[in-house]
Amino acid sequence: MNERYSRQALFKPIGESGQEKINQKHVLIIGCGALGTANAANLVRSGIGKLTIIDRDYVELSNLQRQQLFTEKDAENQIPKVMAAKEKLEAINPEVEIASHILDITGEEIAPLLQNVDLVIDATDNFDIRFIMNDLIHKYKLPWIFGSVVGSTGMSYTILPGETPCLACILNTTTMTGATCDSVGIIAPAVQMVVAHQSAEALKLLVEDEKALRTGLVMFDLWSNQYQTIKVDRAKKADCPTCGATPAYPALSYDERTKTEVLCGRNTVQIRAKRDVILPVLASKLTRLGQVNVNEFLLSLQYEDLRVVIFKDGRTFIHGTDSIEQARRIYYQLVG
Ligand SMILES: [Zn+2]
C-alpha cells in the first residue's frame, strides 16, 4: 500500500478498495478562491487521479486572510489564482495530474472540460456561474457539490442529476440574500466549515458510497451558533426548466451574454473582449501613461485613480469604478 494514503485507507468506509477508486477519479473545481483552494488541497492530498481547476481572477492581498494556498509573493506578482494554486498543489502531491484554466465561465463553451470528469465542486462566489453550472451538470449528468459562504454563515448541498432537486428548485424554497463577501466580509472558519462538508461529500462520491451522502441542505452560522439541515426532497418541481421532465437549460441559452458587467460588491467592471493581446507589446505602449506591471498571464496599469488589469485573452478588469460607460471608454483608450 502507498504509505502516503495509509491513514485514509485505514478508515473503514474507504479502505484500500476505496483508495484505489479515489486514485482513478477526476474532479473539476469551479472557482479557485477560498472554497476552491481548500477543497483542492484536501482532494490532492487524498490522492485523486486528476484535478481540473478553473478561475478568472488573480491573487490580491485581500485574499490571503482565507485563501489558503496563496502567499504574499503571489499577490505581489499578480499571479492568476489557478496558476498559483497549481504550483502549490504539485509540491504537495506530484502524483496528481493538475490542469488549470484561466477563464470566465459564460456558458456551454466549457463543455469540453466536463469530459471524463467524475465530480464537480462548486467553489465560485456568484450565482450567474452557479446557474450555468446547474444547467451543465444536469445536461451532462455529473454529480455536483454546491457550497457558499459569506460572513460567518455557509451552506452546502449535494446534487445528483435525475435524483435530487436542482439548485434552482431548492433556492426558490429558501431565503437568499444579496450579500457577498465583498459587502459584508467573511471569516476563514466559515470557509473551512463549508469545505469540510464539501470534501467529505466528495470522498463519499469518489468511493461510490452514495448511501452515506447527506440528503438535505446544510446551513450554519458559526457566530450565532446555529446549525441546521433542511429537508429538500419535496422541493423538486416537475416543470423545472433544469431538472424537470422537459429541460430547457435556460442559463445556457443566452449565447451573447453581457460582454461588460459590474462585479458585484467589488467596485470593478469586467469587460469580456475576445482578442489575443501580446502583453509585452501592449505594456511598452502603455508605460507612458503610468506604472505598468506585466507577467506571463496579464498586465496591470495604474491609470488616473483606476487600476486596469488586462489578461492575455483580452478579458479586462477595471478596478475602482462601477460605471460601465467609464470602463468601456477607458478600455478603448488603452487597448483600442
Ligand atoms: Zn430543478
Short mmCIF file of C-alpha atoms and ligand atoms in Angstrom, two decimals:
data_model
loop_
_atom_site.label_atom_id
_atom_site.label_comp_id
_atom_site.label_asym_id
_atom_site.label_seq_id
_atom_site.Cartn_x
_atom_site.Cartn_y
_atom_site.Cartn_z
CA MET A 1 0.00 0.00 0.00
CA ASN A 2 1.13 3.55 -0.74
CA GLU A 3 2.27 4.94 2.62
CA ARG A 4 1.09 8.41 1.67
CA TYR A 5 -2.56 7.30 1.88
CA SER A 6 -2.21 4.73 4.67
CA ARG A 7 -4.25 6.62 7.31
CA GLN A 8 -7.04 7.32 4.86
CA ALA A 9 -7.17 3.69 3.70
CA LEU A 10 -7.27 2.58 7.35
CA PHE A 11 -10.56 4.43 7.68
CA LYS A 12 -13.05 1.56 7.16
CA PRO A 13 -15.63 3.23 4.88
CA ILE A 14 -12.78 3.99 2.46
CA GLY A 15 -10.41 1.05 2.85
CA GLU A 16 -7.88 0.01 0.22
CA SER A 17 -10.52 -0.54 -2.43
CA GLY A 18 -11.91 2.96 -1.83
CA GLN A 19 -8.40 4.38 -2.05
CA GLU A 20 -7.93 2.68 -5.43
CA LYS A 21 -11.14 4.30 -6.63
CA ILE A 22 -10.04 7.73 -5.37
CA ASN A 23 -6.75 7.34 -7.26
CA GLN A 24 -8.67 6.85 -10.54
CA LYS A 25 -11.04 9.81 -10.23
CA HIS A 26 -11.08 13.19 -11.95
CA VAL A 27 -12.57 16.16 -10.07
CA LEU A 28 -13.37 19.58 -11.54
CA ILE A 29 -13.43 22.58 -9.19
CA ILE A 30 -15.16 25.74 -10.41
CA GLY A 31 -13.52 28.71 -8.72
CA CYS A 32 -10.14 28.90 -7.04
CA GLY A 33 -10.70 31.29 -4.14
CA ALA A 34 -11.32 30.36 -0.51
CA LEU A 35 -13.54 27.31 -1.15
CA GLY A 36 -11.62 26.25 -4.24
CA THR A 37 -8.12 26.24 -2.77
CA ALA A 38 -9.16 24.39 0.40
CA ASN A 39 -11.19 21.76 -1.48
CA ALA A 40 -8.33 21.35 -3.94
CA ALA A 41 -5.79 20.87 -1.15
CA ASN A 42 -7.97 18.22 0.55
CA LEU A 43 -8.56 16.30 -2.68
CA VAL A 44 -4.99 16.47 -3.90
CA ARG A 45 -3.76 15.23 -0.52
CA SER A 46 -6.36 12.43 -0.65
CA GLY A 47 -4.79 11.22 -3.90
CA ILE A 48 -7.36 11.80 -6.65
CA GLY A 49 -6.07 10.92 -10.12
CA LYS A 50 -6.67 14.27 -11.76
CA LEU A 51 -7.83 17.74 -10.73
CA THR A 52 -9.03 20.45 -13.11
CA ILE A 53 -9.39 23.98 -11.73
CA ILE A 54 -10.99 26.98 -13.44
CA ASP A 55 -10.89 30.59 -12.25
CA ARG A 56 -10.98 34.04 -13.87
CA ASP A 57 -9.09 36.05 -11.27
CA TYR A 58 -5.58 36.74 -9.96
CA VAL A 59 -4.26 36.81 -6.39
CA GLU A 60 -4.64 40.02 -4.35
CA LEU A 61 -3.52 40.87 -0.84
CA SER A 62 -7.10 40.84 0.49
CA ASN A 63 -7.37 37.14 -0.47
CA LEU A 64 -4.62 35.90 1.85
CA GLN A 65 -6.72 36.01 5.04
CA ARG A 66 -8.76 32.99 3.88
CA GLN A 67 -7.45 31.58 0.57
CA GLN A 68 -5.07 29.02 1.92
CA LEU A 69 -2.78 28.13 -0.98
CA PHE A 70 -1.64 31.68 -1.75
CA THR A 71 1.34 33.66 -0.49
CA GLU A 72 2.29 37.31 -0.34
CA LYS A 73 4.57 36.77 -3.32
CA ASP A 74 1.64 35.53 -5.44
CA ALA A 75 -0.23 38.75 -4.61
CA GLU A 76 2.80 40.96 -5.32
CA ASN A 77 3.30 39.29 -8.69
CA GLN A 78 -0.44 39.24 -9.52
CA ILE A 79 -0.33 35.55 -10.39
CA PRO A 80 -3.61 34.10 -11.72
CA LYS A 81 -5.19 32.05 -8.93
CA VAL A 82 -5.21 28.76 -10.81
CA MET A 83 -1.51 29.06 -11.66
CA ALA A 84 -0.50 29.92 -8.09
CA ALA A 85 -2.66 27.05 -6.78
CA LYS A 86 -1.27 24.55 -9.30
CA GLU A 87 2.30 25.28 -8.21
CA LYS A 88 1.50 24.63 -4.52
CA LEU A 89 -0.65 21.58 -5.23
CA GLU A 90 2.08 19.96 -7.33
CA ALA A 91 4.52 20.48 -4.47
CA ILE A 92 2.05 18.85 -2.05
CA ASN A 93 1.41 15.77 -4.19
CA PRO A 94 3.17 15.29 -7.54
CA GLU A 95 1.21 12.05 -8.10
CA VAL A 96 -1.89 14.07 -9.03
CA GLU A 97 -2.27 15.45 -12.56
CA ILE A 98 -3.38 19.08 -12.37
CA ALA A 99 -4.94 21.06 -15.22
CA SER A 100 -5.55 24.76 -14.72
CA HIS A 101 -7.58 27.15 -16.86
CA ILE A 102 -7.70 30.95 -16.57
CA LEU A 103 -11.15 31.68 -17.86
CA ASP A 104 -14.54 33.14 -17.13
CA ILE A 105 -17.45 30.72 -17.42
CA THR A 106 -20.14 32.16 -19.68
CA GLY A 107 -21.99 29.09 -20.95
CA GLU A 108 -21.59 25.86 -22.80
CA GLU A 109 -18.10 26.63 -24.13
CA ILE A 110 -16.66 24.82 -21.13
CA ALA A 111 -18.45 21.58 -22.06
CA PRO A 112 -15.18 20.00 -23.37
CA LEU A 113 -13.71 20.44 -19.88
CA LEU A 114 -16.51 18.28 -18.45
CA GLN A 115 -15.39 15.22 -20.39
CA ASN A 116 -14.15 12.33 -18.27
CA VAL A 117 -14.94 14.27 -15.09
CA ASP A 118 -16.42 12.20 -12.22
CA LEU A 119 -17.44 15.02 -9.90
CA VAL A 120 -17.81 18.81 -9.98
CA ILE A 121 -17.34 21.03 -6.92
CA ASP A 122 -18.87 24.49 -6.75
CA ALA A 123 -16.40 26.98 -5.32
CA THR A 124 -17.46 30.10 -7.14
CA ASP A 125 -18.73 33.25 -5.45
CA ASN A 126 -21.55 34.19 -7.76
CA PHE A 127 -24.94 32.89 -8.78
CA ASP A 128 -24.63 33.63 -12.52
CA ILE A 129 -21.93 30.99 -12.79
CA ARG A 130 -23.76 28.64 -10.40
CA PHE A 131 -26.89 28.66 -12.58
CA ILE A 132 -24.80 27.97 -15.69
CA MET A 133 -23.17 25.06 -13.82
CA ASN A 134 -26.58 23.89 -12.56
CA ASP A 135 -27.68 23.52 -16.20
CA LEU A 136 -24.41 22.00 -17.39
CA ILE A 137 -24.21 19.31 -14.72
CA HIS A 138 -27.80 18.28 -15.43
CA LYS A 139 -27.24 18.22 -19.17
CA TYR A 140 -24.04 16.17 -18.82
CA LYS A 141 -25.27 14.19 -15.77
CA LEU A 142 -22.47 14.88 -13.32
CA PRO A 143 -22.73 14.98 -9.53
CA TRP A 144 -22.15 18.47 -8.14
CA ILE A 145 -21.50 19.73 -4.64
CA PHE A 146 -22.80 23.24 -4.06
CA GLY A 147 -21.14 25.42 -1.42
CA SER A 148 -21.42 29.08 -0.49
CA VAL A 149 -20.06 31.20 2.32
CA VAL A 150 -20.49 34.79 3.46
CA GLY A 151 -19.72 36.44 6.81
CA SER A 152 -19.87 33.65 9.40
CA THR A 153 -22.55 31.69 7.51
CA GLY A 154 -22.40 28.94 4.95
CA MET A 155 -24.43 26.38 3.03
CA SER A 156 -23.73 23.14 1.22
CA TYR A 157 -25.83 20.68 -0.75
CA THR A 158 -25.06 17.67 -2.92
CA ILE A 159 -26.88 17.39 -6.24
CA LEU A 160 -27.26 14.13 -8.15
CA PRO A 161 -28.87 14.81 -11.55
CA GLY A 162 -32.01 12.74 -12.05
CA GLU A 163 -32.34 12.06 -8.32
CA THR A 164 -32.22 15.19 -6.19
CA PRO A 165 -33.83 18.59 -6.75
CA CYS A 166 -31.53 21.02 -8.56
CA LEU A 167 -30.08 24.25 -7.23
CA ALA A 168 -32.86 26.38 -8.78
CA CYS A 169 -35.53 24.21 -7.12
CA ILE A 170 -34.03 24.42 -3.64
CA LEU A 171 -33.07 28.08 -3.77
CA ASN A 172 -36.62 29.04 -4.60
CA THR A 173 -37.67 27.49 -1.34
CA THR A 174 -35.02 29.02 0.91
CA THR A 175 -34.34 32.67 1.55
CA MET A 176 -31.47 34.14 -0.34
CA THR A 177 -29.88 37.47 0.38
CA GLY A 178 -27.78 39.56 -1.95
CA ALA A 179 -24.86 39.60 0.49
CA THR A 180 -21.44 38.79 -0.90
CA CYS A 181 -18.12 38.57 0.91
CA ASP A 182 -17.17 41.92 -0.55
CA SER A 183 -20.13 43.67 1.04
CA VAL A 184 -20.32 42.03 4.48
CA GLY A 185 -16.90 40.43 4.91
CA ILE A 186 -16.03 36.83 5.63
CA ILE A 187 -14.18 34.83 8.29
CA ALA A 188 -11.92 31.90 7.47
CA PRO A 189 -13.55 29.30 9.79
CA ALA A 190 -16.85 29.70 7.91
CA VAL A 191 -14.96 28.80 4.74
CA GLN A 192 -13.41 25.75 6.40
CA MET A 193 -16.80 24.56 7.67
CA VAL A 194 -18.28 24.61 4.15
CA VAL A 195 -15.15 22.93 2.80
CA ALA A 196 -15.38 20.20 5.46
CA HIS A 197 -18.91 19.40 4.23
CA GLN A 198 -17.96 19.56 0.55
CA SER A 199 -14.78 17.48 0.87
CA ALA A 200 -16.50 14.81 2.97
CA GLU A 201 -19.30 14.50 0.42
CA ALA A 202 -16.67 14.38 -2.33
CA LEU A 203 -14.88 11.45 -0.69
CA LYS A 204 -18.19 9.56 -0.33
CA LEU A 205 -18.92 10.08 -4.02
CA LEU A 206 -15.39 9.16 -5.09
CA VAL A 207 -15.52 5.84 -3.20
CA GLU A 208 -19.07 5.32 -4.53
CA ASP A 209 -20.67 5.19 -1.08
CA GLU A 210 -23.83 7.04 -2.11
CA LYS A 211 -25.82 5.73 0.84
CA ALA A 212 -23.64 7.82 3.12
CA LEU A 213 -24.41 11.11 1.33
CA ARG A 214 -26.19 13.83 3.26
CA THR A 215 -29.60 14.37 1.72
CA GLY A 216 -30.53 17.88 2.85
CA LEU A 217 -29.24 21.42 2.52
CA VAL A 218 -26.95 22.20 5.44
CA MET A 219 -26.88 25.79 6.73
CA PHE A 220 -24.92 27.22 9.62
CA ASP A 221 -23.84 30.41 11.32
CA LEU A 222 -20.66 29.97 13.35
CA TRP A 223 -21.01 33.35 15.08
CA SER A 224 -24.55 32.86 16.34
CA ASN A 225 -24.04 29.10 16.91
CA GLN A 226 -26.74 27.82 14.59
CA TYR A 227 -26.60 24.63 12.57
CA GLN A 228 -29.43 23.02 10.66
CA THR A 229 -30.15 20.66 7.82
CA ILE A 230 -33.21 21.45 5.74
CA LYS A 231 -35.03 18.59 4.02
CA VAL A 232 -35.41 19.34 0.35
CA ASP A 233 -36.84 16.11 -1.11
CA ARG A 234 -40.12 17.81 -1.87
CA ALA A 235 -38.55 20.90 -3.45
CA LYS A 236 -38.18 19.27 -6.89
CA LYS A 237 -40.57 20.87 -9.35
CA ALA A 238 -41.96 18.71 -12.13
CA ASP A 239 -41.77 21.60 -14.59
CA CYS A 240 -38.33 22.85 -13.53
CA PRO A 241 -36.51 24.01 -16.70
CA THR A 242 -33.29 22.43 -15.43
CA CYS A 243 -34.18 19.19 -13.60
CA GLY A 244 -37.82 18.70 -14.71
CA ALA A 245 -39.27 16.32 -17.32
CA THR A 246 -38.55 18.57 -20.32
CA PRO A 247 -35.44 20.57 -19.53
CA ALA A 248 -34.62 23.74 -21.50
CA TYR A 249 -31.40 24.67 -19.63
CA PRO A 250 -32.19 28.41 -19.59
CA ALA A 251 -28.78 29.59 -18.36
CA LEU A 252 -27.11 28.05 -21.42
CA SER A 253 -29.34 29.77 -23.92
CA TYR A 254 -28.05 33.34 -23.73
CA ASP A 255 -25.21 32.91 -26.04
CA GLU A 256 -24.37 36.53 -26.25
CA ARG A 257 -24.23 37.10 -22.52
CA THR A 258 -23.44 40.59 -21.33
CA LYS A 259 -19.99 41.39 -22.52
CA THR A 260 -19.48 44.01 -19.86
CA GLU A 261 -20.59 43.60 -16.28
CA VAL A 262 -20.13 45.16 -12.88
CA LEU A 263 -18.64 42.61 -10.48
CA CYS A 264 -20.96 42.61 -7.53
CA GLY A 265 -19.63 44.46 -4.48
CA ARG A 266 -16.10 44.82 -5.87
CA ASN A 267 -16.14 48.28 -7.41
CA THR A 268 -14.84 46.57 -10.55
CA VAL A 269 -16.11 46.27 -14.11
CA GLN A 270 -15.21 43.21 -16.18
CA ILE A 271 -15.04 43.52 -19.98
CA ARG A 272 -15.10 40.25 -21.89
CA ALA A 273 -13.38 41.12 -25.13
CA LYS A 274 -12.10 38.17 -27.12
CA ARG A 275 -8.78 39.08 -28.69
CA ASP A 276 -5.18 37.98 -28.41
CA VAL A 277 -3.13 40.56 -26.58
CA ILE A 278 0.66 40.44 -26.88
CA LEU A 279 1.36 41.57 -23.36
CA PRO A 280 4.93 42.93 -23.71
CA VAL A 281 3.93 44.99 -26.77
CA LEU A 282 0.90 46.49 -25.06
CA ALA A 283 2.94 47.06 -21.89
CA SER A 284 5.55 49.10 -23.71
CA LYS A 285 2.81 51.14 -25.37
CA LEU A 286 1.15 51.85 -22.03
CA THR A 287 4.21 52.77 -19.97
CA ARG A 288 3.88 56.42 -20.98
CA LEU A 289 0.50 56.51 -19.19
CA GLY A 290 1.51 55.13 -15.83
CA GLN A 291 3.16 52.36 -13.87
CA VAL A 292 2.79 49.03 -15.75
CA ASN A 293 3.47 45.58 -14.28
CA VAL A 294 3.47 42.59 -16.56
CA ASN A 295 3.83 38.84 -16.08
CA GLU A 296 3.30 35.84 -18.33
CA PHE A 297 -0.51 35.95 -17.92
CA LEU A 298 -1.62 39.57 -17.52
CA LEU A 299 -0.57 43.18 -17.25
CA SER A 300 -1.74 45.82 -14.83
CA LEU A 301 -1.66 49.57 -15.18
CA GLN A 302 -2.27 52.30 -12.65
CA TYR A 303 -4.24 54.84 -14.69
CA GLU A 304 -5.66 58.00 -13.11
CA ASP A 305 -7.39 56.67 -9.98
CA LEU A 306 -8.15 53.28 -11.54
CA ARG A 307 -6.27 50.03 -11.82
CA VAL A 308 -6.65 48.24 -15.14
CA VAL A 309 -5.79 44.54 -15.48
CA ILE A 310 -5.67 43.03 -18.97
CA PHE A 311 -5.38 39.25 -19.49
CA LYS A 312 -3.73 37.59 -22.50
CA ASP A 313 -7.11 36.67 -23.97
CA GLY A 314 -8.32 40.27 -23.87
CA ARG A 315 -10.51 39.99 -20.79
CA THR A 316 -10.09 43.13 -18.69
CA PHE A 317 -10.86 44.22 -15.15
CA ILE A 318 -11.20 47.93 -14.42
CA HIS A 319 -10.89 48.30 -10.64
CA GLY A 320 -12.08 51.48 -8.92
CA THR A 321 -15.33 52.08 -10.79
CA ASP A 322 -18.76 50.58 -11.20
CA SER A 323 -19.62 52.66 -14.25
CA ILE A 324 -19.82 50.51 -17.36
CA GLU A 325 -19.59 53.61 -19.55
CA GLN A 326 -16.42 54.85 -17.92
CA ALA A 327 -14.90 51.36 -18.04
CA ARG A 328 -15.66 50.98 -21.76
CA ARG A 329 -14.22 54.40 -22.56
CA ILE A 330 -11.01 53.58 -20.74
CA TYR A 331 -10.77 50.15 -22.35
CA TYR A 332 -10.96 51.67 -25.85
CA GLN A 333 -8.45 54.36 -24.94
CA LEU A 334 -5.95 51.80 -23.70
CA VAL A 335 -6.48 48.67 -25.78
CA GLY A 336 -8.18 50.19 -28.82
ZN ZN B 1 -34.86 21.94 -10.58
#
